[in-house]
mmCIF file of C-alpha atoms in Angstrom:
data_model
loop_
_atom_site.group_PDB
_atom_site.id
_atom_site.type_symbol
_atom_site.label_atom_id
_atom_site.label_comp_id
_atom_site.label_asym_id
_atom_site.label_seq_id
_atom_site.Cartn_x
_atom_site.Cartn_y
_atom_site.Cartn_z
ATOM 1 C CA UNK Z 1 0.000 0.000 0.000
ATOM 2 C CA UNK Z 2 1.153 3.526 -0.814
ATOM 3 C CA UNK Z 3 0.098 6.684 0.998
ATOM 4 C CA UNK Z 4 0.212 10.228 -0.398
ATOM 5 C CA UNK Z 5 -0.074 13.292 1.835
ATOM 6 C CA UNK Z 6 -1.528 16.346 0.088
ATOM 7 C CA UNK Z 7 -0.096 19.195 2.095
ATOM 8 C CA UNK Z 8 0.022 22.986 2.184
ATOM 9 C CA UNK Z 9 0.112 25.526 4.991
ATOM 10 C CA UNK Z 10 -1.754 27.909 2.657
ATOM 11 C CA UNK Z 11 -5.540 27.813 2.624
ATOM 12 C CA UNK Z 12 -7.142 27.721 -0.826
ATOM 13 C CA UNK Z 13 -4.205 25.961 -2.456
ATOM 14 C CA UNK Z 14 -6.514 23.251 -3.812
ATOM 15 C CA UNK Z 15 -5.593 20.331 -1.546
ATOM 16 C CA UNK Z 16 -9.056 18.774 -1.408
ATOM 17 C CA UNK Z 17 -9.650 19.242 -5.140
ATOM 18 C CA UNK Z 18 -6.378 17.517 -5.965
ATOM 19 C CA UNK Z 19 -7.063 14.773 -3.424
ATOM 20 C CA UNK Z 20 -10.501 13.767 -4.695
ATOM 21 C CA UNK Z 21 -9.534 13.959 -8.365
ATOM 22 C CA UNK Z 22 -6.483 11.755 -7.844
ATOM 23 C CA UNK Z 23 -8.553 9.315 -5.815
ATOM 24 C CA UNK Z 24 -11.170 8.927 -8.556
ATOM 25 C CA UNK Z 25 -8.471 8.622 -11.237
ATOM 26 C CA UNK Z 26 -6.850 5.816 -9.266
ATOM 27 C CA UNK Z 27 -10.208 4.114 -8.766
ATOM 28 C CA UNK Z 28 -10.884 4.285 -12.502
ATOM 29 C CA UNK Z 29 -7.477 2.696 -13.054
ATOM 30 C CA UNK Z 30 -8.606 -0.325 -11.084
ATOM 31 C CA UNK Z 31 -6.883 0.445 -7.793
ATOM 32 C CA UNK Z 32 -8.496 0.057 -4.389
ATOM 33 C CA UNK Z 33 -8.388 3.618 -3.028
ATOM 34 C CA UNK Z 34 -9.271 5.360 0.217
ATOM 35 C CA UNK Z 35 -9.283 9.021 1.266
ATOM 36 C CA UNK Z 36 -8.359 10.034 4.803
ATOM 37 C CA UNK Z 37 -9.536 13.515 5.738
ATOM 38 C CA UNK Z 38 -7.560 15.169 8.556
ATOM 39 C CA UNK Z 39 -9.143 18.577 7.997
ATOM 40 C CA UNK Z 40 -11.652 19.596 10.714
ATOM 41 C CA UNK Z 41 -13.779 21.086 7.916
ATOM 42 C CA UNK Z 42 -14.157 17.512 6.510
ATOM 43 C CA UNK Z 43 -14.523 18.758 2.924
ATOM 44 C CA UNK Z 44 -13.220 15.552 1.333
ATOM 45 C CA UNK Z 45 -15.390 13.336 3.540
ATOM 46 C CA UNK Z 46 -18.449 15.495 2.814
ATOM 47 C CA UNK Z 47 -17.675 15.254 -0.917
ATOM 48 C CA UNK Z 48 -17.587 11.454 -0.677
ATOM 49 C CA UNK Z 49 -20.856 11.415 1.273
ATOM 50 C CA UNK Z 50 -22.450 13.467 -1.491
ATOM 51 C CA UNK Z 51 -21.577 10.710 -3.981
ATOM 52 C CA UNK Z 52 -23.827 8.257 -2.153
ATOM 53 C CA UNK Z 53 -23.663 5.525 0.441
ATOM 54 C CA UNK Z 54 -22.086 2.796 -1.707
ATOM 55 C CA UNK Z 55 -19.944 4.999 -3.935
ATOM 56 C CA UNK Z 56 -16.183 4.801 -4.248
ATOM 57 C CA UNK Z 57 -13.675 5.979 -3.310
ATOM 58 C CA UNK Z 58 -14.598 5.995 0.350
ATOM 59 C CA UNK Z 59 -13.433 8.789 2.631
ATOM 60 C CA UNK Z 60 -13.233 8.955 6.383
ATOM 61 C CA UNK Z 61 -12.619 11.981 8.584
ATOM 62 C CA UNK Z 62 -10.429 11.295 11.613
ATOM 63 C CA UNK Z 63 -8.195 13.209 14.048
ATOM 64 C CA UNK Z 64 -4.475 13.023 13.207
ATOM 65 C CA UNK Z 65 -3.753 10.863 16.269
ATOM 66 C CA UNK Z 66 -5.705 7.989 14.667
ATOM 67 C CA UNK Z 67 -3.880 8.083 11.333
ATOM 68 C CA UNK Z 68 -1.368 5.292 11.990
ATOM 69 C CA UNK Z 69 -4.104 2.958 13.251
ATOM 70 C CA UNK Z 70 -6.318 3.557 10.228
ATOM 71 C CA UNK Z 71 -3.427 3.150 7.801
ATOM 72 C CA UNK Z 72 -2.648 -0.195 9.408
ATOM 73 C CA UNK Z 73 -6.263 -1.312 9.013
ATOM 74 C CA UNK Z 74 -6.359 -0.230 5.365
ATOM 75 C CA UNK Z 75 -3.099 -2.054 4.673
ATOM 76 C CA UNK Z 76 -4.531 -5.227 6.186
ATOM 77 C CA UNK Z 77 -7.646 -4.846 4.005
ATOM 78 C CA UNK Z 78 -5.548 -4.739 0.826
ATOM 79 C CA UNK Z 79 -5.992 -1.075 -0.118
ATOM 80 C CA UNK Z 80 -3.587 -0.017 -2.879
ATOM 81 C CA UNK Z 81 -3.506 3.757 -2.438
ATOM 82 C CA UNK Z 82 -4.438 6.192 0.325
ATOM 83 C CA UNK Z 83 -4.778 9.945 -0.256
ATOM 84 C CA UNK Z 84 -4.442 12.022 2.933
ATOM 85 C CA UNK Z 85 -6.091 15.447 2.827
ATOM 86 C CA UNK Z 86 -4.711 17.915 5.369
ATOM 87 C CA UNK Z 87 -5.954 21.237 6.781
ATOM 88 C CA UNK Z 88 -4.499 24.700 6.280
ATOM 89 C CA UNK Z 89 -1.915 25.613 8.899
ATOM 90 C CA UNK Z 90 -1.657 21.863 9.412
ATOM 91 C CA UNK Z 91 1.179 21.988 11.969
ATOM 92 C CA UNK Z 92 1.015 18.675 13.857
ATOM 93 C CA UNK Z 93 -1.491 17.186 11.394
ATOM 94 C CA UNK Z 94 0.804 18.019 8.494
ATOM 95 C CA UNK Z 95 3.811 16.533 10.246
ATOM 96 C CA UNK Z 96 1.949 13.317 11.125
ATOM 97 C CA UNK Z 97 0.611 12.975 7.571
ATOM 98 C CA UNK Z 98 4.013 13.646 6.005
ATOM 99 C CA UNK Z 99 5.790 11.216 8.280
ATOM 100 C CA UNK Z 100 3.267 8.443 7.568
ATOM 101 C CA UNK Z 101 3.195 8.987 3.793
ATOM 102 C CA UNK Z 102 5.365 7.510 1.076
ATOM 103 C CA UNK Z 103 4.989 10.675 -0.974
ATOM 104 C CA UNK Z 104 4.162 14.318 -0.241
ATOM 105 C CA UNK Z 105 2.432 16.483 -2.848
ATOM 106 C CA UNK Z 106 2.146 20.246 -2.301
ATOM 107 C CA UNK Z 107 -0.438 22.073 -4.472
ATOM 108 C CA UNK Z 108 0.886 25.556 -5.184
ATOM 109 C CA UNK Z 109 -0.966 28.508 -6.700
ATOM 110 C CA UNK Z 110 1.006 31.403 -8.107
ATOM 111 C CA UNK Z 111 0.838 34.356 -5.737
ATOM 112 C CA UNK Z 112 2.750 36.160 -3.024
ATOM 113 C CA UNK Z 113 0.870 34.536 -0.144
ATOM 114 C CA UNK Z 114 1.612 31.081 -1.537
ATOM 115 C CA UNK Z 115 5.314 31.888 -1.798
ATOM 116 C CA UNK Z 116 5.337 33.122 1.794
ATOM 117 C CA UNK Z 117 3.532 30.026 3.084
ATOM 118 C CA UNK Z 118 5.843 27.693 1.185
ATOM 119 C CA UNK Z 119 8.629 27.891 3.767
ATOM 120 C CA UNK Z 120 6.301 26.669 6.542
ATOM 121 C CA UNK Z 121 5.141 23.765 4.391
ATOM 122 C CA UNK Z 122 8.670 22.766 3.432
ATOM 123 C CA UNK Z 123 9.781 23.056 7.053
ATOM 124 C CA UNK Z 124 7.156 20.455 7.990
ATOM 125 C CA UNK Z 125 8.462 18.130 5.306
ATOM 126 C CA UNK Z 126 12.049 18.574 6.438
ATOM 127 C CA UNK Z 127 11.149 17.731 10.050
ATOM 128 C CA UNK Z 128 9.279 14.652 8.758
ATOM 129 C CA UNK Z 129 12.341 13.752 6.640
ATOM 130 C CA UNK Z 130 10.398 13.822 3.367
ATOM 131 C CA UNK Z 131 11.350 15.336 0.011
ATOM 132 C CA UNK Z 132 8.091 16.735 -1.407
ATOM 133 C CA UNK Z 133 6.925 17.566 -4.927
ATOM 134 C CA UNK Z 134 5.233 20.858 -5.771
ATOM 135 C CA UNK Z 135 2.212 20.793 -8.081
ATOM 136 C CA UNK Z 136 1.504 24.017 -9.958
ATOM 137 C CA UNK Z 137 -2.230 24.518 -9.531
ATOM 138 C CA UNK Z 138 -4.757 26.999 -10.894
ATOM 139 C CA UNK Z 139 -2.522 28.080 -13.776
ATOM 140 C CA UNK Z 140 -4.132 30.110 -16.554
ATOM 141 C CA UNK Z 141 -4.822 28.021 -19.654
ATOM 142 C CA UNK Z 142 -2.391 28.792 -22.465
ATOM 143 C CA UNK Z 143 -0.203 31.046 -20.306
ATOM 144 C CA UNK Z 144 2.987 29.154 -21.038
ATOM 145 C CA UNK Z 145 5.236 32.136 -20.325
ATOM 146 C CA UNK Z 146 3.654 32.686 -16.898
ATOM 147 C CA UNK Z 147 4.051 28.995 -16.144
ATOM 148 C CA UNK Z 148 7.732 29.111 -17.107
ATOM 149 C CA UNK Z 149 8.281 32.226 -14.974
ATOM 150 C CA UNK Z 150 6.521 30.587 -12.022
ATOM 151 C CA UNK Z 151 8.689 27.482 -12.298
ATOM 152 C CA UNK Z 152 11.796 29.666 -12.428
ATOM 153 C CA UNK Z 153 10.697 31.706 -9.397
ATOM 154 C CA UNK Z 154 9.856 28.548 -7.473
ATOM 155 C CA UNK Z 155 13.210 26.969 -8.250
ATOM 156 C CA UNK Z 156 14.954 30.131 -7.000
ATOM 157 C CA UNK Z 157 12.800 30.166 -3.848
ATOM 158 C CA UNK Z 158 13.559 26.516 -3.097
ATOM 159 C CA UNK Z 159 17.277 27.159 -3.607
ATOM 160 C CA UNK Z 160 17.118 30.185 -1.316
ATOM 161 C CA UNK Z 161 15.332 28.195 1.394
ATOM 162 C CA UNK Z 162 17.881 25.385 1.053
ATOM 163 C CA UNK Z 163 15.152 22.734 1.011
ATOM 164 C CA UNK Z 164 15.127 19.473 -0.908
ATOM 165 C CA UNK Z 165 12.067 19.731 -3.148
ATOM 166 C CA UNK Z 166 11.032 19.047 -6.744
ATOM 167 C CA UNK Z 167 8.425 20.505 -9.104
ATOM 168 C CA UNK Z 168 6.024 18.075 -10.788
ATOM 169 C CA UNK Z 169 6.040 18.069 -14.599
ATOM 170 C CA UNK Z 170 2.227 17.998 -14.744
ATOM 171 C CA UNK Z 171 0.209 21.189 -14.167
ATOM 172 C CA UNK Z 172 -3.363 21.707 -12.956
ATOM 173 C CA UNK Z 173 -5.012 24.599 -14.786
ATOM 174 C CA UNK Z 174 -7.898 26.839 -13.816
ATOM 175 C CA UNK Z 175 -10.884 24.894 -15.158
ATOM 176 C CA UNK Z 176 -14.593 25.029 -14.374
ATOM 177 C CA UNK Z 177 -14.656 21.218 -14.222
ATOM 178 C CA UNK Z 178 -12.792 21.330 -10.908
ATOM 179 C CA UNK Z 179 -15.298 23.767 -9.430
ATOM 180 C CA UNK Z 180 -18.171 21.631 -10.704
ATOM 181 C CA UNK Z 181 -16.686 18.580 -8.987
ATOM 182 C CA UNK Z 182 -16.964 20.242 -5.597
ATOM 183 C CA UNK Z 183 -20.630 20.964 -6.255
ATOM 184 C CA UNK Z 184 -21.774 17.720 -7.904
ATOM 185 C CA UNK Z 185 -19.481 15.183 -6.278
ATOM 186 C CA UNK Z 186 -18.318 14.000 -9.714
ATOM 187 C CA UNK Z 187 -14.939 14.572 -11.327
ATOM 188 C CA UNK Z 188 -14.272 15.528 -14.943
ATOM 189 C CA UNK Z 189 -13.145 11.993 -15.748
ATOM 190 C CA UNK Z 190 -16.635 10.852 -14.807
ATOM 191 C CA UNK Z 191 -18.727 13.641 -16.349
ATOM 192 C CA UNK Z 192 -16.524 14.742 -19.263
ATOM 193 C CA UNK Z 193 -14.091 11.896 -20.015
ATOM 194 C CA UNK Z 194 -12.942 13.448 -23.313
ATOM 195 C CA UNK Z 195 -12.285 16.904 -21.876
ATOM 196 C CA UNK Z 196 -8.929 18.615 -21.368
ATOM 197 C CA UNK Z 197 -9.566 18.531 -17.623
ATOM 198 C CA UNK Z 198 -9.970 14.736 -17.682
ATOM 199 C CA UNK Z 199 -6.762 14.397 -19.688
ATOM 200 C CA UNK Z 200 -4.959 16.606 -17.185
ATOM 201 C CA UNK Z 201 -6.167 14.552 -14.235
ATOM 202 C CA UNK Z 202 -5.156 11.287 -15.885
ATOM 203 C CA UNK Z 203 -1.704 12.684 -16.675
ATOM 204 C CA UNK Z 204 -1.200 13.679 -13.049
ATOM 205 C CA UNK Z 205 -2.317 10.279 -11.807
ATOM 206 C CA UNK Z 206 -0.152 8.356 -14.289
ATOM 207 C CA UNK Z 207 2.872 10.448 -13.300
ATOM 208 C CA UNK Z 208 2.164 9.935 -9.591
ATOM 209 C CA UNK Z 209 1.637 6.210 -10.080
ATOM 210 C CA UNK Z 210 5.036 6.064 -11.766
ATOM 211 C CA UNK Z 211 6.640 7.723 -8.756
ATOM 212 C CA UNK Z 212 4.944 5.203 -6.458
ATOM 213 C CA UNK Z 213 5.436 2.195 -8.759
ATOM 214 C CA UNK Z 214 1.700 1.558 -8.944
ATOM 215 C CA UNK Z 215 0.092 -0.106 -11.950
ATOM 216 C CA UNK Z 216 -1.650 2.120 -14.501
ATOM 217 C CA UNK Z 217 -2.477 -0.601 -17.022
ATOM 218 C CA UNK Z 218 -6.220 0.203 -17.204
ATOM 219 C CA UNK Z 219 -5.366 3.856 -17.916
ATOM 220 C CA UNK Z 220 -3.025 2.872 -20.746
ATOM 221 C CA UNK Z 221 -5.596 0.459 -22.163
ATOM 222 C CA UNK Z 222 -8.193 3.256 -22.387
ATOM 223 C CA UNK Z 223 -5.706 5.438 -24.237
ATOM 224 C CA UNK Z 224 -4.978 2.632 -26.697
ATOM 225 C CA UNK Z 225 -8.685 2.056 -27.377
ATOM 226 C CA UNK Z 226 -9.247 5.800 -27.861
#
């Protein structure tokens, strides 16, 4: 079993959106997936409840102190992938999630507040002895120059902070499909499987699965059929 902590000390970075979309993408790829919601606002768990009683992936909201116990239970039950959603200003919750995870993903939106919050997030990862990946999120569609400038500024910031950190090659753009998902409880891969948003989600999942050495055969088969 692999566990991914979706972490950011900045509110509004898109942690829950990234979490639920990755979870559904993994489920569609044939993996047994669970979401653990450490955020007191329980947004991810509420989203899963909205999908219906017997829907997948399942999500459970727990206090951080119960994380290790639940991860052990999920491992025993044969779960392939766990996505851990964390609160803003996670502090102890962020540390516990990072320490328990195999992989830490930090959604990052371009903006001064995000840059200022980045140090706190990376500090948590360093204490937990994890090297995280940054995911550019909410980028303007077609703004390739802005994306390049953001990557350059991030690389300089990481160097200045002297943290070990990488930037994911996949980017999440500003798309209405992500907003719709929070309202309807369905992701773009489910409602608009041929859309650019669905392609973007699949690309992020396939990349993440490669980092975790998880199978993506069903995803590749769908591409071949298409």
